[in-house]
PDB file of C-alpha atoms in Angstrom:
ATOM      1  CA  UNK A1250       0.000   0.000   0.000  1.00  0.00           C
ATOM      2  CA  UNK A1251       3.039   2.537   0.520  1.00  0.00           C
ATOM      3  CA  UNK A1252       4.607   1.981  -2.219  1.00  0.00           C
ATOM      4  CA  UNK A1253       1.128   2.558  -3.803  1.00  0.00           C
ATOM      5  CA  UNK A1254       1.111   6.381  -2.281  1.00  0.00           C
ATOM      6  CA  UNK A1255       4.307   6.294  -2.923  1.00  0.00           C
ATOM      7  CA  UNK A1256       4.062   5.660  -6.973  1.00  0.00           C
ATOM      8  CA  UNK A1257       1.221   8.264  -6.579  1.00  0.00           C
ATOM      9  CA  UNK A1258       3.089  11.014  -5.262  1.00  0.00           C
ATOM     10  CA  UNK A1259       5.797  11.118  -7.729  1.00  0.00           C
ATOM     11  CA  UNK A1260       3.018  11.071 -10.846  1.00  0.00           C
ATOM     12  CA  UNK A1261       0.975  13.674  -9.060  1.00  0.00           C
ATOM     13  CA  UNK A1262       4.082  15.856  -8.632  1.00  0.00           C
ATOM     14  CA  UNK A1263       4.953  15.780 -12.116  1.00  0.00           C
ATOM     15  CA  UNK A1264       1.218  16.521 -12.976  1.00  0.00           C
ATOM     16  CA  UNK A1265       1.378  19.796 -11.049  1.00  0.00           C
ATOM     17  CA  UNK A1266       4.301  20.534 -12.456  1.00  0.00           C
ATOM     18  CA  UNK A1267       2.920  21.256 -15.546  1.00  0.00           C
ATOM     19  CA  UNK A1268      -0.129  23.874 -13.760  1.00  0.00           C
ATOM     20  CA  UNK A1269       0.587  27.110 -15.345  1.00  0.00           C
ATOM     21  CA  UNK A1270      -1.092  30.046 -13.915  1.00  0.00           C
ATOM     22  CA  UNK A1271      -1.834  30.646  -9.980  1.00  0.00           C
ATOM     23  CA  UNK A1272      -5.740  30.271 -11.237  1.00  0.00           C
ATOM     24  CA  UNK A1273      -5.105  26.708 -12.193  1.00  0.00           C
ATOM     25  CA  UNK A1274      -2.823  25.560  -8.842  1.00  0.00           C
ATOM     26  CA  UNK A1275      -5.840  27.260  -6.844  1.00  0.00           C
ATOM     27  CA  UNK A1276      -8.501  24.795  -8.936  1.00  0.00           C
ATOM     28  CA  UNK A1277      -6.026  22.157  -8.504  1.00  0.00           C
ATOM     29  CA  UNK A1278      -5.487  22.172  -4.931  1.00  0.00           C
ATOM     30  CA  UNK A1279      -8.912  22.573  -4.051  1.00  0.00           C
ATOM     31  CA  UNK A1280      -9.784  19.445  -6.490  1.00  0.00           C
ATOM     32  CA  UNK A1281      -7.230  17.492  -4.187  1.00  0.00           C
ATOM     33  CA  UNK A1282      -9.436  17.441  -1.653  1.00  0.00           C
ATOM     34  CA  UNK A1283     -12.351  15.481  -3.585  1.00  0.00           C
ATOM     35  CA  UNK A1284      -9.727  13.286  -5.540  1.00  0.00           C
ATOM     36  CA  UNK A1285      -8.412  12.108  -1.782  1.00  0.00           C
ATOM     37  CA  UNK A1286     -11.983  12.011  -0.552  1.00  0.00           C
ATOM     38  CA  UNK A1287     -12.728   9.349  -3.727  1.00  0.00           C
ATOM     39  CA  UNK A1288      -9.288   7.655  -2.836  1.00  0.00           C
ATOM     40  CA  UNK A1289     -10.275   6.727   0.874  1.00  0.00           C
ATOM     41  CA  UNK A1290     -13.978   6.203  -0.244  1.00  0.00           C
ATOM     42  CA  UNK A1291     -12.849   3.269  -3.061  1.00  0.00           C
ATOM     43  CA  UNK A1292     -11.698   0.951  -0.119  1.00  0.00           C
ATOM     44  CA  UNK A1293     -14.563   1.405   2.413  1.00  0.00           C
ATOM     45  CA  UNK A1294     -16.655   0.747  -0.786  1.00  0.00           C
ATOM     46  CA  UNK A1295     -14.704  -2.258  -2.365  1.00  0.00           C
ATOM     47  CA  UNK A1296     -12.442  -4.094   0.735  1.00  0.00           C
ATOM     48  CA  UNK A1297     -10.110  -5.547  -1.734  1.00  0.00           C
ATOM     49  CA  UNK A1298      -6.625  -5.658  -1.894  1.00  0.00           C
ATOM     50  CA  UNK A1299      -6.369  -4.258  -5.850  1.00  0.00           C
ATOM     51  CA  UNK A1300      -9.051  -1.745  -4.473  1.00  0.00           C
ATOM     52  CA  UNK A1301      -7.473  -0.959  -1.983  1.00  0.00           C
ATOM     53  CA  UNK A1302      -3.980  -0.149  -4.399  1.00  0.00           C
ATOM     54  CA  UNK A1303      -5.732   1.965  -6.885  1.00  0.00           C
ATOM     55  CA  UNK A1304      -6.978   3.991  -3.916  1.00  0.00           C
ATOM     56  CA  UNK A1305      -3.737   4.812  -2.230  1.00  0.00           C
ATOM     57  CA  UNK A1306      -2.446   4.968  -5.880  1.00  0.00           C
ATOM     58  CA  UNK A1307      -4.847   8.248  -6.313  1.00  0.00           C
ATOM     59  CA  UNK A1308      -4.403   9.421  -2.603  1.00  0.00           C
ATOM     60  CA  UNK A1309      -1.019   9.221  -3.597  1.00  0.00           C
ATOM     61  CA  UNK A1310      -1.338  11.748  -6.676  1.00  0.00           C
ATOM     62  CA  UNK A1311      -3.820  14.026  -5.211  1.00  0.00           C
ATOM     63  CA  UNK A1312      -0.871  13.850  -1.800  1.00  0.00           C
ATOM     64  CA  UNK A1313       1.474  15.068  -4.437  1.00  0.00           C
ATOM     65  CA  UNK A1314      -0.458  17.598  -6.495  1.00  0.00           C
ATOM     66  CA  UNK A1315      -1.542  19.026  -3.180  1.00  0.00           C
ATOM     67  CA  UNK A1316       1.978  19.655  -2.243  1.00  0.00           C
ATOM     68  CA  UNK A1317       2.879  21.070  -5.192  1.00  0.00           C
ATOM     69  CA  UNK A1318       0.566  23.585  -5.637  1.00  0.00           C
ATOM     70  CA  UNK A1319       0.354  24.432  -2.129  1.00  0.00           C
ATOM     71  CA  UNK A1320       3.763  25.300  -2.105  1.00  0.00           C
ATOM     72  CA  UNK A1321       3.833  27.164  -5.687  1.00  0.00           C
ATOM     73  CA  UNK A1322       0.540  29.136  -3.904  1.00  0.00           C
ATOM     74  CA  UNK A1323       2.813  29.979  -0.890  1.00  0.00           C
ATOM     75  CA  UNK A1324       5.823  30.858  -2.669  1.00  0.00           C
ATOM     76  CA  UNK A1325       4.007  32.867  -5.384  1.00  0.00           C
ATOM     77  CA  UNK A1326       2.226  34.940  -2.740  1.00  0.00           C
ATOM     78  CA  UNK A1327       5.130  35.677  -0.608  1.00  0.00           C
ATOM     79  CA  UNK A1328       7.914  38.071  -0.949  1.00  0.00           C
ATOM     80  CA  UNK A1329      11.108  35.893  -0.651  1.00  0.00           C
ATOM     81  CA  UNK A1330      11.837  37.229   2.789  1.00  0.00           C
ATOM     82  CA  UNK A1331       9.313  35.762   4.638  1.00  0.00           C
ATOM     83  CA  UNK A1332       9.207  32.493   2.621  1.00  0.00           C
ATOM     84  CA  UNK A1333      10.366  30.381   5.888  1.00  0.00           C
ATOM     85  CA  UNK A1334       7.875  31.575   7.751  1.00  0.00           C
ATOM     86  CA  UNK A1335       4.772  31.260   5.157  1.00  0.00           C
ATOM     87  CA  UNK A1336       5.757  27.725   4.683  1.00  0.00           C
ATOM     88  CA  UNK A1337       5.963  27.472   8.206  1.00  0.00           C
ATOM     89  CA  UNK A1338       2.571  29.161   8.800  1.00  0.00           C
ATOM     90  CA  UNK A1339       0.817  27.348   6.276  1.00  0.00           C
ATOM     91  CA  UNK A1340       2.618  23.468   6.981  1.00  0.00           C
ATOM     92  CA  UNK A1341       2.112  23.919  11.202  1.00  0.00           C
ATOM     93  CA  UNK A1342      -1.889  23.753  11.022  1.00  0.00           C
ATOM     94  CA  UNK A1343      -1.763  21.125   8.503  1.00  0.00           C
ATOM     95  CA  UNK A1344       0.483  18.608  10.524  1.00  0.00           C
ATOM     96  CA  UNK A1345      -1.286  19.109  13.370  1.00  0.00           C
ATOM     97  CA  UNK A1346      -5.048  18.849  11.665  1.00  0.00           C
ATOM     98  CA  UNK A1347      -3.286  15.492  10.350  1.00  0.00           C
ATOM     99  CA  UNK A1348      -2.224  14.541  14.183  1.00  0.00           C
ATOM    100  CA  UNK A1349      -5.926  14.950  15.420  1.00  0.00           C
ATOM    101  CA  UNK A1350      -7.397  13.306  12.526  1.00  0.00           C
ATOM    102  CA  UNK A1351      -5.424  10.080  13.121  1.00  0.00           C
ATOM    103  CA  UNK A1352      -5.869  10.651  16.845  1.00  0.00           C
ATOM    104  CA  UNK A1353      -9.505  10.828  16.112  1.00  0.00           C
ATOM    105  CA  UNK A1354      -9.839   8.186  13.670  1.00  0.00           C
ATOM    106  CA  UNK A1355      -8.299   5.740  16.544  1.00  0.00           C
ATOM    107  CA  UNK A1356     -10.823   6.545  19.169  1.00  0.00           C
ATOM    108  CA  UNK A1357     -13.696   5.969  16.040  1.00  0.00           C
ATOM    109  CA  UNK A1358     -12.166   2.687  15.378  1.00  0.00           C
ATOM    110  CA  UNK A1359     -13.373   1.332  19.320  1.00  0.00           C
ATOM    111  CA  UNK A1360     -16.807   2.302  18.218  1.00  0.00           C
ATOM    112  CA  UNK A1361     -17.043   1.856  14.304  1.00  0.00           C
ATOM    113  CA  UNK A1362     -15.509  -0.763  12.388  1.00  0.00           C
ATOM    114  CA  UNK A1363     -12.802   0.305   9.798  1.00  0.00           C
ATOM    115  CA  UNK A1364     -15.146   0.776   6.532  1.00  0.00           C
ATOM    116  CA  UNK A1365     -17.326   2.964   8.733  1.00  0.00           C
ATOM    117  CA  UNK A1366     -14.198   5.247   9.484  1.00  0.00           C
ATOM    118  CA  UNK A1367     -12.852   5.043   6.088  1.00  0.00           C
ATOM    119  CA  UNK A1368     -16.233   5.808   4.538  1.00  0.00           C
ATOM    120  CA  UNK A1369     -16.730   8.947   6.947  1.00  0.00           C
ATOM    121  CA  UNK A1370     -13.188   9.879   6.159  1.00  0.00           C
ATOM    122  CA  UNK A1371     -13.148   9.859   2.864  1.00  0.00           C
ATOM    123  CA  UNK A1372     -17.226  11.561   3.180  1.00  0.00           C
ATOM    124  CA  UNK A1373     -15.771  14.394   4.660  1.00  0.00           C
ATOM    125  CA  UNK A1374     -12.748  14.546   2.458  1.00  0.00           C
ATOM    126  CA  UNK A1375     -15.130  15.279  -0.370  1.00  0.00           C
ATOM    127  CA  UNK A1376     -17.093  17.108   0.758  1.00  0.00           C
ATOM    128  CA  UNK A1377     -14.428  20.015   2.042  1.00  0.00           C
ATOM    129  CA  UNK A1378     -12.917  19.194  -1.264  1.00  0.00           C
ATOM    130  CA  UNK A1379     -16.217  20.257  -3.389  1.00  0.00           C
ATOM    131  CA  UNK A1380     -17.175  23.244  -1.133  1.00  0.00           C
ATOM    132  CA  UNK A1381     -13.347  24.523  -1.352  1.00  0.00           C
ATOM    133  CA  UNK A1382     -13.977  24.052  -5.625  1.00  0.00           C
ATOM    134  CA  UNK A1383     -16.928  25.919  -5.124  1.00  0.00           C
ATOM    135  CA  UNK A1384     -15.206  29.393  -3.490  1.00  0.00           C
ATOM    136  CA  UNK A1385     -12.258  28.868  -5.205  1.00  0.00           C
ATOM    137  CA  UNK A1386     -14.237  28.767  -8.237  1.00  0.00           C
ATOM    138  CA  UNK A1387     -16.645  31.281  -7.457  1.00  0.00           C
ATOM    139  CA  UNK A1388     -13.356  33.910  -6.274  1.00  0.00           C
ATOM    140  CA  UNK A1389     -12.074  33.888  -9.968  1.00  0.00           C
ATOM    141  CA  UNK A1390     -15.033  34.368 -11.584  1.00  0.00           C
ATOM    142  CA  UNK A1391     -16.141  37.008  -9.329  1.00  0.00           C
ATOM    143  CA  UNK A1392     -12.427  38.976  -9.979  1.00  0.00           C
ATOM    144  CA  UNK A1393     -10.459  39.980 -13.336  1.00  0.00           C
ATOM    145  CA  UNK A1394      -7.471  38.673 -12.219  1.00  0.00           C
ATOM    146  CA  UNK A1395      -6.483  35.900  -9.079  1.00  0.00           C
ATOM    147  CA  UNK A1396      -4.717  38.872  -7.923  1.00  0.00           C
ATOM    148  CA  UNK A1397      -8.006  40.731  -7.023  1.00  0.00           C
ATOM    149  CA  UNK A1398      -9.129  37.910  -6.032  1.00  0.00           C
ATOM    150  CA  UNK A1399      -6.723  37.531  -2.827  1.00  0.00           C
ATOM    151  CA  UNK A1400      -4.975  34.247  -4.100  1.00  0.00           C
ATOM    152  CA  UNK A1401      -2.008  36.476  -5.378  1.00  0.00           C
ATOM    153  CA  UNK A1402      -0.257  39.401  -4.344  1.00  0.00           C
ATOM    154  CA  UNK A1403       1.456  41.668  -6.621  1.00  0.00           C
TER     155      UNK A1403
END
C-alpha cells in the first residue's frame, strides 16, 4: 500500500508541475481534496486488496499535487523574505489537523468498524474538497485577475 502512495506522489508531482497560472494551482489544490476524498472512499466501498492499491495509488497523486501547488501558492504569494515563515505558517496547522485526525480516527475505530471510518473519512474529504472548488471557483469568476481575487499578491 506505501509503495502505492508512494508511486502516486511522484506522478501527481509531475502533474502539477505542468499547472501554469496561480488560477489553475488554486482549482487544482482545491480538487485534491475530492480526488483524496474518492481515494479513501474506493476501499470502504470495495475491501479488496487491488481496491485498496488503486486507492492509495490516487491518494497518492492528489498527496502530491496538493503539495505542489500548495507550495507554488505559498511561494508565489510571498515576498522571498518571509518564505520560511509562510511555509511554516501554512505546513504547522496542517500537521497538526493530520495529528488529530489520526488521533480521532483511533478513538472511532473502538466504536465503528474500519469501513465505517474510512467511509466517513473519505465523506468528509469530499465534501471540504467540493465546497473549497466551489469558493475557489466562485473567487475567480467574481475577480479579473487571481490577484483581485486575494490568491495572489502583486
Amino acid at each position: 500500500m506505501q509503495a502505492c502512495w508512494m508511486v502516486g506522489i511522484l506522478v501527481g508531482n509531475r502533474l502539477a508541475a505542468r499547472l501554469g497560472t496561480v488560477s489553475q494551482a488554486a482549482h487544482a489544490l482545491a480538487i485534491t481534496g475530492i480526488t483524496t476524498g474518492i481515494a479513501v472512499l474506493i476501499p470502504a466501498a470495495f475491501p479488496y486488496v487491488v481496491a485498496a492499491g488503486i486507492g492509495w495509488f490516487i491518494g497518492g497523486v492528489s498527496n502530491g499535487v496538493d503539495n505542489v501547488t500548495a507550495n507554488a501558492i505559498v511561494r508565489l504569494r510571498t515576498p522571498e523574505e518571509m518564505r520560511g515563515r509562510a511555509f511554516a505558517a501554512v505546513s504547522s496547522p496542517v500537521m497538526g489537523a493530520n495529528l488529530l485526525r489520526t488521533a480521532a480516527a483511533g478513538g472511532l475505530l473502538l466504536v465503528m468498524g474500519p469501513r465505517a471510518v474510512f467511509a466517513l473519512s473519505g465523506t468528509g474529504a469530499l465534501l471540504s474538497g467540493a465546497a473549497c472548488l466551489m469558493f475557489v471557483h466562485r473567487a475567480l469568476k467574481r475577480e479579473r485577475s487571481p490577484a483581485e481575487a486575494g490568491l495572489l499578491s502583486n
